[in-house]
Amino acid sequence: MRIVVLDGYCLNPGDLSWSGLERLGEVTVYDRTPESLLLERARGAEALLTNKTPLGRETLAALPELRYVGVLATGYNVVDAAAARERGIVVTNVPAYGTASVAQLTIALLLELCHQVGVHAAAVRTGEWAASQDWSFWKTPQVELAGKTFGCIGLGRIGGQTARIAEALGMRVVVHSRSQGISLEALLEQSDVVSLHCPLFPETRELLGASQFQRMKPSAFLLNTSRGPLVVEKDLADALNAGVLAGAGVDVLSVEPPVAGSPLFTARNCIVTPHIAWATREARARLMEIATNNVAAFAAGASENVVN
């Protein structure tokens, strides 16, 4: 079986091995594939693995040998799954590989908003503590989480794990999801921290904008480690700059890599990290293992994690 990995660098920048995949066939790995080279590189492959390289209807139609697409992620919107199904192409994804890592980064963003550890460590290095008249000084308000309310929007694997950590910190957890919990409006009004853990569907796109931020407490923090388009970024920046919200921590943006001049880059008390929640070596190793097992199962005629 000829297997082509279209954009393998983010999964494996050199600290993992493709050897498991190589045991299943002839493997060609590209770090990145621009649109201009997509058909040239994919032509003749029976199996394509993609992370963010789009495979639309026209592209799939131009690849008659293609029988399998493995998405190197949980979300699979980069592939026209319906068009693939029409052509008898199996599409799989990799669920549940990054639950612990994404939950951990979510809480890391929250703790950074509470304590601004980086700001204070830098102040020590530049001599501000040494020059202080007091034995202790702080540049930002310090926030204790115990007793506060953590609002979790979406309660899948990652949302559930994050909620459990919040509870371990002494927080009261409230939930809004399609199947359980309180209304979105009630969650926004009650919560000291609002954390997004829902998938991106047409009905959740721009779920939070200006009117929703107005419902939140002015002391509240917003966290987004799920999908960038869940939030109207300009509205979030405006809310932060106007003091409608106290702070935000986001690991995802609506366009990645971001366009220059994103309003969140200069928003008050907004921490933006470059989509790293999934990127621990442990999580990427699990992703590699599951993706390889998906290909092996397809080759054996017993496909796993099929999404179409």
Short mmCIF file of N, CA and C in Angstrom, two decimals, residues 157-297:
data_model
loop_
_atom_site.label_atom_id
_atom_site.label_comp_id
_atom_site.label_asym_id
_atom_site.label_seq_id
_atom_site.Cartn_x
_atom_site.Cartn_y
_atom_site.Cartn_z
N ARG A 157 -14.94 14.51 26.68
CA ARG A 157 -13.79 14.00 27.44
C ARG A 157 -12.94 15.14 28.01
N ILE A 158 -12.62 16.14 27.18
CA ILE A 158 -11.74 17.21 27.64
C ILE A 158 -12.46 18.11 28.64
N GLY A 159 -13.71 18.46 28.35
CA GLY A 159 -14.47 19.26 29.28
C GLY A 159 -14.61 18.58 30.63
N GLY A 160 -14.89 17.28 30.61
CA GLY A 160 -15.03 16.53 31.86
C GLY A 160 -13.73 16.50 32.65
N GLN A 161 -12.61 16.27 31.96
CA GLN A 161 -11.32 16.24 32.66
C GLN A 161 -10.98 17.61 33.24
N THR A 162 -11.24 18.67 32.49
CA THR A 162 -10.97 20.02 32.99
C THR A 162 -11.84 20.34 34.18
N ALA A 163 -13.11 19.93 34.12
CA ALA A 163 -14.02 20.16 35.25
C ALA A 163 -13.54 19.45 36.50
N ARG A 164 -13.01 18.24 36.34
CA ARG A 164 -12.50 17.51 37.51
C ARG A 164 -11.31 18.22 38.14
N ILE A 165 -10.45 18.79 37.33
CA ILE A 165 -9.32 19.55 37.88
C ILE A 165 -9.82 20.80 38.60
N ALA A 166 -10.80 21.47 37.99
CA ALA A 166 -11.38 22.65 38.63
C ALA A 166 -11.97 22.30 39.99
N GLU A 167 -12.66 21.17 40.06
CA GLU A 167 -13.21 20.73 41.34
C GLU A 167 -12.10 20.46 42.35
N ALA A 168 -10.98 19.89 41.89
CA ALA A 168 -9.85 19.63 42.79
C ALA A 168 -9.26 20.92 43.34
N LEU A 169 -9.44 22.02 42.61
CA LEU A 169 -8.98 23.32 43.07
C LEU A 169 -9.99 24.00 44.00
N GLY A 170 -11.08 23.30 44.29
CA GLY A 170 -12.09 23.83 45.20
C GLY A 170 -13.17 24.64 44.53
N MET A 171 -13.27 24.53 43.21
CA MET A 171 -14.27 25.30 42.50
C MET A 171 -15.58 24.54 42.38
N ARG A 172 -16.66 25.30 42.30
CA ARG A 172 -17.98 24.74 42.00
C ARG A 172 -18.14 24.71 40.49
N VAL A 173 -18.52 23.57 39.93
CA VAL A 173 -18.62 23.42 38.49
C VAL A 173 -20.08 23.45 38.05
N VAL A 174 -20.38 24.26 37.04
CA VAL A 174 -21.67 24.23 36.38
C VAL A 174 -21.43 23.94 34.90
N VAL A 175 -22.41 23.32 34.26
CA VAL A 175 -22.21 22.81 32.90
C VAL A 175 -23.35 23.25 32.00
N HIS A 176 -22.99 23.57 30.75
CA HIS A 176 -23.99 23.73 29.70
C HIS A 176 -23.55 22.87 28.53
N SER A 177 -24.40 21.93 28.13
CA SER A 177 -24.14 21.12 26.94
C SER A 177 -25.47 20.81 26.28
N ARG A 178 -25.38 20.13 25.14
CA ARG A 178 -26.61 19.82 24.40
C ARG A 178 -27.53 18.87 25.17
N SER A 179 -26.96 18.07 26.06
CA SER A 179 -27.75 17.03 26.71
C SER A 179 -27.98 17.24 28.19
N GLN A 180 -27.30 18.21 28.79
CA GLN A 180 -27.44 18.35 30.24
C GLN A 180 -27.02 19.74 30.69
N GLY A 181 -27.29 20.02 31.96
CA GLY A 181 -26.83 21.25 32.56
C GLY A 181 -27.81 22.40 32.45
N ILE A 182 -27.31 23.58 32.77
CA ILE A 182 -28.12 24.78 32.80
C ILE A 182 -28.07 25.49 31.45
N SER A 183 -28.87 26.52 31.31
CA SER A 183 -28.86 27.27 30.06
C SER A 183 -27.54 28.03 29.91
N LEU A 184 -27.20 28.36 28.68
CA LEU A 184 -25.99 29.14 28.43
C LEU A 184 -26.04 30.47 29.16
N GLU A 185 -27.20 31.11 29.14
CA GLU A 185 -27.34 32.41 29.79
C GLU A 185 -27.08 32.30 31.29
N ALA A 186 -27.65 31.27 31.92
CA ALA A 186 -27.44 31.09 33.36
C ALA A 186 -25.98 30.80 33.68
N LEU A 187 -25.34 29.99 32.84
CA LEU A 187 -23.93 29.70 33.07
C LEU A 187 -23.08 30.96 33.00
N LEU A 188 -23.32 31.77 31.98
CA LEU A 188 -22.54 33.00 31.82
C LEU A 188 -22.73 33.93 33.02
N GLU A 189 -23.94 34.03 33.51
CA GLU A 189 -24.23 34.94 34.62
C GLU A 189 -23.64 34.45 35.94
N GLN A 190 -23.57 33.14 36.13
CA GLN A 190 -23.12 32.59 37.40
C GLN A 190 -21.60 32.43 37.50
N SER A 191 -20.92 32.25 36.39
CA SER A 191 -19.55 31.75 36.41
C SER A 191 -18.51 32.84 36.63
N ASP A 192 -17.50 32.47 37.39
CA ASP A 192 -16.31 33.31 37.53
C ASP A 192 -15.28 32.97 36.45
N VAL A 193 -15.36 31.75 35.95
CA VAL A 193 -14.53 31.30 34.84
C VAL A 193 -15.44 30.57 33.85
N VAL A 194 -15.35 30.95 32.59
CA VAL A 194 -16.10 30.27 31.53
C VAL A 194 -15.10 29.60 30.61
N SER A 195 -15.24 28.28 30.44
CA SER A 195 -14.27 27.52 29.66
C SER A 195 -14.99 26.79 28.53
N LEU A 196 -14.51 26.97 27.30
CA LEU A 196 -15.15 26.39 26.12
C LEU A 196 -14.55 25.03 25.79
N HIS A 197 -15.43 24.03 25.67
CA HIS A 197 -14.99 22.67 25.33
C HIS A 197 -15.97 22.00 24.39
N CYS A 198 -16.62 22.78 23.54
CA CYS A 198 -17.60 22.21 22.61
C CYS A 198 -17.02 22.18 21.19
N PRO A 199 -17.51 21.28 20.35
CA PRO A 199 -17.03 21.23 18.97
C PRO A 199 -17.55 22.40 18.16
N LEU A 200 -16.93 22.61 17.01
CA LEU A 200 -17.36 23.67 16.11
C LEU A 200 -18.37 23.11 15.12
N PHE A 201 -19.61 23.51 15.29
CA PHE A 201 -20.70 23.19 14.37
C PHE A 201 -21.30 24.52 13.90
N PRO A 202 -22.13 24.50 12.86
CA PRO A 202 -22.78 25.76 12.46
C PRO A 202 -23.49 26.45 13.61
N GLU A 203 -24.12 25.68 14.50
CA GLU A 203 -24.86 26.28 15.60
C GLU A 203 -23.98 26.77 16.74
N THR A 204 -22.70 26.37 16.77
CA THR A 204 -21.81 26.87 17.82
C THR A 204 -20.83 27.92 17.30
N ARG A 205 -20.78 28.12 16.00
CA ARG A 205 -19.90 29.17 15.46
C ARG A 205 -20.33 30.53 16.04
N GLU A 206 -19.35 31.30 16.52
CA GLU A 206 -19.61 32.60 17.15
C GLU A 206 -20.62 32.46 18.28
N LEU A 207 -20.46 31.41 19.06
CA LEU A 207 -21.35 31.15 20.20
C LEU A 207 -21.28 32.29 21.22
N LEU A 208 -20.09 32.84 21.39
CA LEU A 208 -19.90 33.92 22.35
C LEU A 208 -19.48 35.19 21.62
N GLY A 209 -20.29 36.22 21.78
CA GLY A 209 -20.00 37.53 21.21
C GLY A 209 -20.38 38.60 22.20
N ALA A 210 -20.56 39.81 21.72
CA ALA A 210 -20.75 40.98 22.59
C ALA A 210 -21.90 40.79 23.57
N SER A 211 -23.04 40.30 23.10
CA SER A 211 -24.20 40.19 23.99
C SER A 211 -23.96 39.15 25.09
N GLN A 212 -23.24 38.09 24.76
CA GLN A 212 -22.93 37.08 25.78
C GLN A 212 -21.92 37.61 26.79
N PHE A 213 -20.93 38.35 26.32
CA PHE A 213 -19.94 38.90 27.26
C PHE A 213 -20.58 39.88 28.23
N GLN A 214 -21.59 40.58 27.77
CA GLN A 214 -22.29 41.51 28.66
C GLN A 214 -22.98 40.79 29.81
N ARG A 215 -23.34 39.55 29.62
CA ARG A 215 -23.99 38.77 30.68
C ARG A 215 -23.00 38.30 31.75
N MET A 216 -21.71 38.27 31.41
CA MET A 216 -20.73 37.73 32.33
C MET A 216 -20.33 38.74 33.40
N LYS A 217 -19.78 38.24 34.49
CA LYS A 217 -19.30 39.12 35.56
C LYS A 217 -18.09 39.91 35.07
N PRO A 218 -17.95 41.16 35.46
CA PRO A 218 -16.76 41.93 35.05
C PRO A 218 -15.47 41.37 35.63
N SER A 219 -15.57 40.52 36.64
CA SER A 219 -14.39 39.88 37.22
C SER A 219 -14.08 38.52 36.59
N ALA A 220 -14.86 38.12 35.58
CA ALA A 220 -14.76 36.76 35.04
C ALA A 220 -13.63 36.62 34.04
N PHE A 221 -13.14 35.38 33.93
CA PHE A 221 -12.16 35.00 32.92
C PHE A 221 -12.83 34.09 31.89
N LEU A 222 -12.39 34.22 30.62
CA LEU A 222 -12.82 33.33 29.56
C LEU A 222 -11.65 32.50 29.09
N LEU A 223 -11.86 31.18 28.92
CA LEU A 223 -10.84 30.27 28.41
C LEU A 223 -11.35 29.60 27.15
N ASN A 224 -10.48 29.51 26.14
CA ASN A 224 -10.85 28.78 24.92
C ASN A 224 -9.67 27.95 24.44
N THR A 225 -9.75 26.64 24.66
CA THR A 225 -8.77 25.71 24.12
C THR A 225 -9.45 24.74 23.16
N SER A 226 -10.60 25.13 22.65
CA SER A 226 -11.40 24.25 21.79
C SER A 226 -11.25 24.63 20.32
N ARG A 227 -12.02 25.60 19.85
CA ARG A 227 -11.96 26.05 18.46
C ARG A 227 -12.08 27.57 18.44
N GLY A 228 -11.24 28.22 17.66
CA GLY A 228 -11.23 29.67 17.61
C GLY A 228 -12.55 30.30 17.21
N PRO A 229 -13.23 29.79 16.16
CA PRO A 229 -14.45 30.43 15.69
C PRO A 229 -15.63 30.33 16.64
N LEU A 230 -15.48 29.66 17.78
CA LEU A 230 -16.54 29.68 18.78
C LEU A 230 -16.74 31.09 19.34
N VAL A 231 -15.71 31.94 19.21
CA VAL A 231 -15.72 33.27 19.82
C VAL A 231 -15.59 34.33 18.73
N VAL A 232 -16.33 35.40 18.87
CA VAL A 232 -16.14 36.58 18.00
C VAL A 232 -14.96 37.36 18.58
N GLU A 233 -13.81 37.26 17.92
CA GLU A 233 -12.57 37.75 18.52
C GLU A 233 -12.57 39.26 18.74
N LYS A 234 -13.11 40.01 17.80
CA LYS A 234 -13.14 41.46 18.00
C LYS A 234 -14.02 41.82 19.19
N ASP A 235 -15.15 41.14 19.33
CA ASP A 235 -16.03 41.40 20.48
C ASP A 235 -15.33 41.05 21.79
N LEU A 236 -14.55 39.98 21.79
CA LEU A 236 -13.81 39.63 23.00
C LEU A 236 -12.76 40.69 23.32
N ALA A 237 -12.03 41.13 22.31
CA ALA A 237 -11.03 42.18 22.53
C ALA A 237 -11.69 43.45 23.05
N ASP A 238 -12.81 43.83 22.47
CA ASP A 238 -13.51 45.03 22.92
C ASP A 238 -13.98 44.88 24.37
N ALA A 239 -14.49 43.68 24.72
CA ALA A 239 -14.95 43.45 26.09
C ALA A 239 -13.81 43.53 27.09
N LEU A 240 -12.65 42.98 26.72
CA LEU A 240 -11.48 43.05 27.61
C LEU A 240 -11.00 44.49 27.77
N ASN A 241 -10.92 45.20 26.67
CA ASN A 241 -10.41 46.58 26.72
C ASN A 241 -11.35 47.52 27.46
N ALA A 242 -12.65 47.19 27.45
CA ALA A 242 -13.63 48.04 28.13
C ALA A 242 -13.86 47.63 29.58
N GLY A 243 -13.20 46.57 30.02
CA GLY A 243 -13.39 46.10 31.39
C GLY A 243 -14.66 45.31 31.60
N VAL A 244 -15.30 44.89 30.51
CA VAL A 244 -16.49 44.04 30.62
C VAL A 244 -16.11 42.67 31.17
N LEU A 245 -14.91 42.20 30.81
CA LEU A 245 -14.33 40.97 31.33
C LEU A 245 -12.97 41.28 31.93
N ALA A 246 -12.56 40.45 32.90
CA ALA A 246 -11.28 40.69 33.57
C ALA A 246 -10.09 40.14 32.80
N GLY A 247 -10.30 39.07 32.02
CA GLY A 247 -9.18 38.49 31.31
C GLY A 247 -9.61 37.31 30.47
N ALA A 248 -8.71 36.87 29.59
CA ALA A 248 -8.99 35.72 28.74
C ALA A 248 -7.70 34.97 28.46
N GLY A 249 -7.83 33.66 28.32
CA GLY A 249 -6.71 32.83 27.91
C GLY A 249 -7.17 31.94 26.77
N VAL A 250 -6.53 32.07 25.60
CA VAL A 250 -6.96 31.31 24.43
C VAL A 250 -5.76 30.62 23.79
N ASP A 251 -5.98 29.40 23.34
CA ASP A 251 -4.94 28.63 22.65
C ASP A 251 -5.30 28.42 21.19
N VAL A 252 -6.45 28.94 20.78
CA VAL A 252 -6.93 28.75 19.42
C VAL A 252 -7.48 30.08 18.89
N LEU A 253 -7.31 30.30 17.60
CA LEU A 253 -7.82 31.49 16.95
C LEU A 253 -8.64 31.09 15.73
N SER A 254 -9.41 32.03 15.21
CA SER A 254 -10.28 31.72 14.09
C SER A 254 -9.50 31.46 12.81
N VAL A 255 -8.31 32.06 12.70
CA VAL A 255 -7.41 31.81 11.57
C VAL A 255 -6.05 31.42 12.13
N GLU A 256 -5.53 30.27 11.69
CA GLU A 256 -4.25 29.78 12.19
C GLU A 256 -3.38 29.32 11.02
N PRO A 257 -2.11 29.81 10.90
CA PRO A 257 -1.52 30.86 11.72
C PRO A 257 -2.31 32.16 11.59
N PRO A 258 -2.25 33.00 12.61
CA PRO A 258 -3.10 34.20 12.62
C PRO A 258 -2.64 35.24 11.63
N VAL A 259 -3.59 36.06 11.23
CA VAL A 259 -3.25 37.20 10.39
C VAL A 259 -2.65 38.29 11.26
N ALA A 260 -1.80 39.11 10.67
CA ALA A 260 -1.20 40.20 11.42
C ALA A 260 -2.29 41.14 11.92
N GLY A 261 -2.10 41.63 13.13
CA GLY A 261 -3.04 42.60 13.67
C GLY A 261 -4.28 42.02 14.30
N SER A 262 -4.25 40.75 14.70
CA SER A 262 -5.40 40.18 15.39
C SER A 262 -5.73 41.04 16.61
N PRO A 263 -7.00 41.37 16.83
CA PRO A 263 -7.34 42.27 17.95
C PRO A 263 -6.99 41.68 19.31
N LEU A 264 -6.88 40.37 19.42
CA LEU A 264 -6.56 39.78 20.72
C LEU A 264 -5.10 39.97 21.10
N PHE A 265 -4.24 40.25 20.12
CA PHE A 265 -2.81 40.39 20.44
C PHE A 265 -2.53 41.61 21.30
N THR A 266 -3.38 42.61 21.20
CA THR A 266 -3.17 43.83 21.97
C THR A 266 -4.27 44.07 22.99
N ALA A 267 -5.16 43.10 23.16
CA ALA A 267 -6.25 43.26 24.12
C ALA A 267 -5.72 43.20 25.55
N ARG A 268 -6.38 43.91 26.43
CA ARG A 268 -5.98 43.96 27.83
C ARG A 268 -6.12 42.60 28.49
N ASN A 269 -5.07 42.18 29.19
CA ASN A 269 -5.07 40.95 29.99
C ASN A 269 -5.57 39.75 29.18
N CYS A 270 -5.01 39.60 27.99
CA CYS A 270 -5.37 38.46 27.13
C CYS A 270 -4.12 37.65 26.84
N ILE A 271 -4.13 36.39 27.24
CA ILE A 271 -3.02 35.48 26.98
C ILE A 271 -3.38 34.65 25.76
N VAL A 272 -2.51 34.68 24.73
CA VAL A 272 -2.73 33.89 23.53
C VAL A 272 -1.53 32.96 23.36
N THR A 273 -1.79 31.66 23.33
CA THR A 273 -0.73 30.69 23.06
C THR A 273 -0.98 30.06 21.69
N PRO A 274 0.08 29.57 21.02
CA PRO A 274 -0.02 29.17 19.60
C PRO A 274 -0.47 27.74 19.37
N HIS A 275 -1.68 27.42 19.82
CA HIS A 275 -2.31 26.11 19.61
C HIS A 275 -1.37 24.98 20.06
N ILE A 276 -0.98 25.03 21.32
CA ILE A 276 -0.01 24.07 21.85
C ILE A 276 -0.61 23.06 22.82
N ALA A 277 -1.91 23.16 23.11
CA ALA A 277 -2.49 22.28 24.12
C ALA A 277 -2.32 20.81 23.76
N TRP A 278 -2.36 20.49 22.48
CA TRP A 278 -2.28 19.11 22.01
C TRP A 278 -0.84 18.61 21.88
N ALA A 279 0.14 19.51 22.04
CA ALA A 279 1.48 19.27 21.50
C ALA A 279 2.47 18.62 22.47
N THR A 280 2.04 18.17 23.64
CA THR A 280 2.98 17.43 24.48
C THR A 280 3.46 16.19 23.72
N ARG A 281 4.66 15.77 24.03
CA ARG A 281 5.18 14.59 23.35
C ARG A 281 4.30 13.37 23.64
N GLU A 282 3.80 13.32 24.87
CA GLU A 282 2.96 12.18 25.24
C GLU A 282 1.69 12.12 24.40
N ALA A 283 1.05 13.27 24.21
CA ALA A 283 -0.18 13.29 23.42
C ALA A 283 0.10 12.99 21.95
N ARG A 284 1.19 13.54 21.43
CA ARG A 284 1.52 13.29 20.02
C ARG A 284 1.89 11.83 19.79
N ALA A 285 2.55 11.21 20.77
CA ALA A 285 2.88 9.78 20.65
C ALA A 285 1.60 8.94 20.61
N ARG A 286 0.61 9.31 21.43
CA ARG A 286 -0.66 8.59 21.39
C ARG A 286 -1.34 8.79 20.04
N LEU A 287 -1.29 10.03 19.53
CA LEU A 287 -1.90 10.31 18.23
C LEU A 287 -1.25 9.45 17.15
N MET A 288 0.09 9.39 17.16
CA MET A 288 0.81 8.59 16.17
C MET A 288 0.40 7.12 16.26
N GLU A 289 0.29 6.60 17.47
CA GLU A 289 -0.06 5.19 17.65
C GLU A 289 -1.47 4.91 17.14
N ILE A 290 -2.43 5.78 17.50
CA ILE A 290 -3.81 5.55 17.07
C ILE A 290 -3.93 5.70 15.56
N ALA A 291 -3.26 6.70 14.98
CA ALA A 291 -3.32 6.90 13.54
C ALA A 291 -2.74 5.70 12.80
N THR A 292 -1.65 5.16 13.31
CA THR A 292 -1.04 3.97 12.69
C THR A 292 -1.98 2.77 12.82
N ASN A 293 -2.59 2.61 13.98
CA ASN A 293 -3.53 1.51 14.17
C ASN A 293 -4.75 1.65 13.25
N ASN A 294 -5.16 2.89 13.00
CA ASN A 294 -6.28 3.11 12.08
C ASN A 294 -5.94 2.60 10.68
N VAL A 295 -4.71 2.89 10.22
CA VAL A 295 -4.29 2.44 8.89
C VAL A 295 -4.19 0.92 8.86
N ALA A 296 -3.64 0.33 9.94
CA ALA A 296 -3.50 -1.12 10.01
C ALA A 296 -4.87 -1.79 9.98
N ALA A 297 -5.83 -1.23 10.70
CA ALA A 297 -7.18 -1.80 10.72
C ALA A 297 -7.81 -1.71 9.34
#
